[in-house]
Structure formats: structure tokens, C-alpha cells
PDB file of C-alpha atoms in Angstrom:
ATOM      1  CA  MET A  28      -6.548  20.637  -6.654  1.00 56.00           C
ATOM      2  CA  THR A  29      -4.026  23.180  -5.071  1.00 77.00           C
ATOM      3  CA  GLU A  30      -1.217  25.268  -6.561  1.00 87.00           C
ATOM      4  CA  PRO A  31       2.400  24.416  -6.484  1.00 90.00           C
ATOM      5  CA  PHE A  32       4.280  26.395  -3.864  1.00 88.00           C
ATOM      6  CA  TYR A  33       8.038  27.194  -3.374  1.00 89.00           C
ATOM      7  CA  SER A  34       9.282  27.177   0.004  1.00 87.00           C
ATOM      8  CA  GLY A  35      12.645  26.459   1.387  1.00 87.00           C
ATOM      9  CA  GLY A  36      14.388  25.870  -2.163  1.00 87.00           C
ATOM     10  CA  ARG A  37      12.040  23.239  -3.277  1.00 88.00           C
ATOM     11  CA  TRP A  38       8.669  23.185  -5.173  1.00 90.00           C
ATOM     12  CA  TYR A  39       5.830  21.385  -3.543  1.00 91.00           C
ATOM     13  CA  TYR A  40       2.513  20.154  -4.847  1.00 91.00           C
ATOM     14  CA  ARG A  41       0.039  18.419  -2.747  1.00 91.00           C
ATOM     15  CA  VAL A  42      -2.741  16.619  -4.676  1.00 90.00           C
ATOM     16  CA  HIS A  43      -5.702  14.442  -3.473  1.00 86.00           C
ATOM     17  CA  ARG A  44      -7.023  11.440  -5.553  1.00 81.00           C
ATOM     18  CA  ASP A  45     -10.535  10.090  -5.406  1.00 78.00           C
ATOM     19  CA  ASP A  46      -9.757   6.920  -3.824  1.00 75.00           C
ATOM     20  CA  GLY A  47      -8.632   8.734  -0.531  1.00 76.00           C
ATOM     21  CA  LEU A  48      -4.896   9.046  -1.331  1.00 79.00           C
ATOM     22  CA  ASP A  49      -2.909  12.171  -0.779  1.00 83.00           C
ATOM     23  CA  LYS A  50       0.716  12.836  -2.238  1.00 85.00           C
ATOM     24  CA  THR A  51       3.133  15.503  -2.066  1.00 87.00           C
ATOM     25  CA  PHE A  52       5.332  15.923  -5.055  1.00 86.00           C
ATOM     26  CA  THR A  53       8.892  17.928  -4.844  1.00 86.00           C
ATOM     27  CA  SER A  54      11.369  19.313  -7.082  1.00 86.00           C
ATOM     28  CA  VAL A  55      14.806  21.020  -6.202  1.00 85.00           C
ATOM     29  CA  LYS A  56      14.838  22.476  -9.608  1.00 85.00           C
ATOM     30  CA  SER A  57      14.235  26.207  -9.370  1.00 83.00           C
ATOM     31  CA  GLY A  58      11.997  28.451 -11.386  1.00 87.00           C
ATOM     32  CA  MET A  59       9.269  27.228 -13.781  1.00 89.00           C
ATOM     33  CA  ALA A  60      11.173  24.246 -14.634  1.00 88.00           C
ATOM     34  CA  GLY A  61      10.604  22.926 -11.074  1.00 88.00           C
ATOM     35  CA  LYS A  62       7.013  24.020 -11.049  1.00 90.00           C
ATOM     36  CA  ARG A  63       6.483  22.151 -14.430  1.00 89.00           C
ATOM     37  CA  ALA A  64       8.352  18.833 -13.037  1.00 87.00           C
ATOM     38  CA  VAL A  65       5.886  18.615  -9.909  1.00 88.00           C
ATOM     39  CA  MET A  66       2.730  19.519 -12.060  1.00 90.00           C
ATOM     40  CA  LYS A  67       3.726  16.819 -14.260  1.00 87.00           C
ATOM     41  CA  ARG A  68       4.331  14.185 -11.688  1.00 85.00           C
ATOM     42  CA  ALA A  69       1.139  14.951 -10.082  1.00 87.00           C
ATOM     43  CA  ARG A  70      -0.677  14.774 -13.552  1.00 87.00           C
ATOM     44  CA  ASP A  71       0.986  11.373 -14.176  1.00 83.00           C
ATOM     45  CA  TRP A  72       0.077   9.998 -10.727  1.00 81.00           C
ATOM     46  CA  LEU A  73      -3.655  11.250 -10.749  1.00 83.00           C
ATOM     47  CA  GLN A  74      -3.716   9.385 -14.258  1.00 80.00           C
ATOM     48  CA  GLY A  75      -2.094   6.397 -13.080  1.00 72.00           C
ATOM     49  CA  THR A  76       0.922   6.404 -15.286  1.00 66.00           C
ATOM     50  CA  TYR A  77       3.736   7.675 -12.529  1.00 60.00           C
ATOM     51  CA  LYS A  78       6.237   4.913 -11.988  1.00 58.00           C
ATOM     52  CA  ARG A  79       7.074   4.140  -8.722  1.00 56.00           C
ATOM     53  CA  SER A  80       9.923   2.525  -7.049  1.00 58.00           C
ATOM     54  CA  GLY A  81       7.967  -0.142  -5.056  1.00 68.00           C
ATOM     55  CA  GLY A  82       6.115  -3.121  -6.582  1.00 81.00           C
ATOM     56  CA  LYS A  83       2.408  -4.543  -6.148  1.00 87.00           C
ATOM     57  CA  VAL A  84       1.403  -6.269  -3.048  1.00 90.00           C
ATOM     58  CA  LYS A  85       1.184  -9.681  -4.772  1.00 90.00           C
ATOM     59  CA  GLU A  86       4.709  -9.431  -5.902  1.00 90.00           C
ATOM     60  CA  TYR A  87       5.975  -8.955  -2.431  1.00 91.00           C
ATOM     61  CA  TRP A  88       3.501 -11.679  -0.720  1.00 93.00           C
ATOM     62  CA  GLN A  89       5.395 -14.606  -1.690  1.00 93.00           C
ATOM     63  CA  PRO A  90       8.994 -12.943  -0.161  1.00 92.00           C
ATOM     64  CA  PHE A  91       7.127 -12.122   2.778  1.00 93.00           C
ATOM     65  CA  LEU A  92       5.972 -15.690   3.327  1.00 94.00           C
ATOM     66  CA  ASP A  93       9.375 -17.112   2.600  1.00 93.00           C
ATOM     67  CA  TYR A  94      10.843 -14.746   5.220  1.00 91.00           C
ATOM     68  CA  TYR A  95       7.920 -15.604   7.962  1.00 92.00           C
ATOM     69  CA  LYS A  96       8.938 -19.357   7.122  1.00 92.00           C
ATOM     70  CA  LYS A  97      12.653 -18.865   7.795  1.00 90.00           C
ATOM     71  CA  ILE A  98      12.216 -16.693  10.997  1.00 89.00           C
ATOM     72  CA  HIS A  99       9.724 -18.845  12.774  1.00 89.00           C
ATOM     73  CA  GLY A 100      11.442 -22.083  11.725  1.00 87.00           C
ATOM     74  CA  GLY A 101       9.521 -23.800   8.623  1.00 86.00           C
ATOM     75  CA  GLU A 102       5.841 -24.052   7.954  1.00 88.00           C
ATOM     76  CA  THR A 103       4.319 -23.559  11.305  1.00 91.00           C
ATOM     77  CA  GLU A 104       0.587 -23.193  11.969  1.00 93.00           C
ATOM     78  CA  GLY A 105       1.076 -19.258  12.247  1.00 92.00           C
ATOM     79  CA  TYR A 106       2.482 -19.726   8.475  1.00 93.00           C
ATOM     80  CA  PHE A 107      -0.559 -21.665   7.126  1.00 95.00           C
ATOM     81  CA  LEU A 108      -2.732 -18.898   8.913  1.00 94.00           C
ATOM     82  CA  ILE A 109      -1.005 -16.134   7.128  1.00 95.00           C
ATOM     83  CA  LYS A 110      -1.012 -17.934   3.866  1.00 94.00           C
ATOM     84  CA  GLU A 111      -4.514 -18.879   3.976  1.00 94.00           C
ATOM     85  CA  LYS A 112      -5.626 -15.270   4.815  1.00 93.00           C
ATOM     86  CA  GLY A 113      -3.446 -13.765   2.070  1.00 93.00           C
ATOM     87  CA  GLU A 114      -4.897 -16.105  -0.520  1.00 93.00           C
ATOM     88  CA  ASN A 115      -8.335 -15.839   0.518  1.00 92.00           C
ATOM     89  CA  TYR A 116      -8.622 -12.154   1.214  1.00 93.00           C
ATOM     90  CA  ILE A 117      -5.522  -9.990   0.942  1.00 93.00           C
ATOM     91  CA  ILE A 118      -4.148 -11.024  -2.552  1.00 93.00           C
ATOM     92  CA  PRO A 119      -7.829 -10.500  -4.088  1.00 92.00           C
ATOM     93  CA  GLY A 120      -8.578  -7.331  -2.056  1.00 90.00           C
ATOM     94  CA  LEU A 121      -5.002  -5.476  -2.305  1.00 90.00           C
ATOM     95  CA  GLY A 122      -3.079  -7.371  -4.642  1.00 88.00           C
ATOM     96  CA  ASN A 123      -3.071  -4.940  -7.527  1.00 87.00           C
ATOM     97  CA  TYR A 124      -2.312  -2.156  -5.052  1.00 86.00           C
ATOM     98  CA  SER A 125       1.265  -0.593  -5.092  1.00 84.00           C
ATOM     99  CA  VAL A 126       2.759  -1.128  -1.668  1.00 83.00           C
ATOM    100  CA  GLU A 127       3.339   2.676  -1.403  1.00 77.00           C
ATOM    101  CA  ASP A 128      -0.524   3.120  -1.567  1.00 77.00           C
ATOM    102  CA  LEU A 129      -1.100   1.051   1.498  1.00 82.00           C
ATOM    103  CA  ARG A 130      -2.187   3.983   3.692  1.00 82.00           C
ATOM    104  CA  TYR A 131      -4.771   4.027   6.527  1.00 84.00           C
ATOM    105  CA  LYS A 132      -7.747   4.875   4.144  1.00 86.00           C
ATOM    106  CA  ALA A 133      -7.063   2.186   1.540  1.00 87.00           C
ATOM    107  CA  LEU A 134      -6.588  -0.465   4.452  1.00 89.00           C
ATOM    108  CA  GLN A 135      -9.617   0.849   6.177  1.00 90.00           C
ATOM    109  CA  ASN A 136     -11.799   0.483   3.167  1.00 90.00           C
ATOM    110  CA  PHE A 137     -10.587  -2.969   2.328  1.00 91.00           C
ATOM    111  CA  LEU A 138     -11.293  -3.988   6.075  1.00 91.00           C
ATOM    112  CA  PHE A 139     -14.965  -2.552   5.632  1.00 91.00           C
ATOM    113  CA  ASN A 140     -15.374  -4.442   2.464  1.00 91.00           C
ATOM    114  CA  VAL A 141     -14.057  -7.936   3.369  1.00 91.00           C
ATOM    115  CA  ARG A 142     -16.571 -10.655   2.224  1.00 87.00           C
ATOM    116  CA  LEU A 143     -16.406 -14.448   2.700  1.00 82.00           C
ATOM    117  CA  LYS A 144     -16.655 -16.747  -0.265  1.00 80.00           C
ATOM    118  CA  ASN A 145     -20.352 -16.987   0.392  1.00 82.00           C
ATOM    119  CA  GLY A 146     -21.157 -13.153   0.383  1.00 83.00           C
ATOM    120  CA  LYS A 147     -21.676 -12.837   3.961  1.00 88.00           C
ATOM    121  CA  GLU A 148     -19.754 -10.767   6.452  1.00 90.00           C
ATOM    122  CA  PRO A 149     -16.798 -12.231   8.322  1.00 90.00           C
ATOM    123  CA  SER A 150     -16.716 -12.752  12.234  1.00 92.00           C
ATOM    124  CA  LYS A 151     -14.852 -10.307  14.253  1.00 93.00           C
ATOM    125  CA  LYS A 152     -12.027 -12.902  14.914  1.00 95.00           C
ATOM    126  CA  THR A 153     -11.595 -13.398  11.145  1.00 93.00           C
ATOM    127  CA  LEU A 154     -11.284  -9.643  10.614  1.00 94.00           C
ATOM    128  CA  ALA A 155      -8.954  -9.377  13.505  1.00 95.00           C
ATOM    129  CA  LEU A 156      -6.601 -12.046  11.959  1.00 95.00           C
ATOM    130  CA  ILE A 157      -6.803 -10.341   8.610  1.00 95.00           C
ATOM    131  CA  ARG A 158      -5.845  -7.250  10.059  1.00 94.00           C
ATOM    132  CA  ASN A 159      -2.713  -8.728  12.029  1.00 95.00           C
ATOM    133  CA  VAL A 160      -1.714 -10.341   9.070  1.00 95.00           C
ATOM    134  CA  LEU A 161      -1.698  -7.113   7.274  1.00 94.00           C
ATOM    135  CA  ASN A 162       0.353  -5.443  10.257  1.00 93.00           C
ATOM    136  CA  GLN A 163       2.935  -8.279   9.919  1.00 93.00           C
ATOM    137  CA  PHE A 164       3.235  -7.511   6.135  1.00 93.00           C
ATOM    138  CA  LEU A 165       3.332  -4.044   6.465  1.00 89.00           C
ATOM    139  CA  ARG A 166       6.077  -4.265   9.157  1.00 89.00           C
ATOM    140  CA  TYR A 167       7.815  -6.635   6.884  1.00 88.00           C
ATOM    141  CA  MET A 168       7.577  -4.177   3.971  1.00 85.00           C
ATOM    142  CA  ALA A 169       8.997  -1.245   6.160  1.00 80.00           C
ATOM    143  CA  VAL A 170      11.795  -2.953   8.083  1.00 79.00           C
ATOM    144  CA  VAL A 171      12.960  -5.765   5.386  1.00 74.00           C
ATOM    145  CA  GLU A 172      12.097  -4.292   2.120  1.00 66.00           C
ATOM    146  CA  GLU A 173      12.523  -0.982   3.147  1.00 65.00           C
ATOM    147  CA  VAL A 174       9.377   0.230   0.701  1.00 59.00           C
ATOM    148  CA  CYS A 175       6.774   1.590   2.990  1.00 49.00           C
TER     149      CYS A 175
END
């Protein structure tokens, strides 16, 4: 871990977790109070007790499906495809992730480790469909929910 540093009227502390996630914590408090604040938040995040504003992927999945259904005029073929890929792959693999933790490395690890129910690797087309569904979900989270 690096040390917190003070720059431009703020304390900054960048930490790296074993699962590949990086996070920078900031505080506008001056002096040692600000340094302690960023160190406490970083320690809580590393231990998994840091409270985030965003929820888990599984909590946002149904609102995403409802939004997709509303925008595309009901239960279309695309809706059923998204629902199927979500239930079979995305929710089991990423459902317990916080939406804010869905970064490149976590998504890449998920796509590399996707398996069919029989334990085999999925086809390139199935992987492309899962990736497209993930992109639509992340776009929804960024634009509609404004979480990412």
C-alpha cells in the first residue's frame, strides 16, 4: 500500500485489492484528521465493511429488465435473450458484486470463467451475447440509475 498524500487541499489515498480493484479515497479535512479519515475508509474497503451508495447487481437486474421492456415495447425476443443470459450467467457470476465494483478486470475475469451448466466452455457467439447484455446493463446503470 502507498501512503496518503496531501495535494490541492485534499488528502488522497489509493489502494489496490487482491481481486484487481483499485480505489482512491479523498478527504477535504485538513491535517491528521483528513489523513485518518482516508486511511479508515481504505481499511474498511479492504476488509469489506465500507458502505457504498450503489447496490448489488442482482438488486438492479429486475429494474433493468423492466426498463428494457418499457423502452422496447414489451416482452420482445431481445428481452427474453437478456433475461435468459442474466439468469443463467450474469446473476450467478456477478450478482453479489456491487455495481460500483464492475470494472474492466472484474468483467474480464467473469467472461474468462463463464461455464455452461454442463461445465463446458460456451461458444464465441454465447460469450458475445453475454458481453452485449453486460454492456446494455452497464449503460443502463450509467445513464438511468447514474450509479457507475
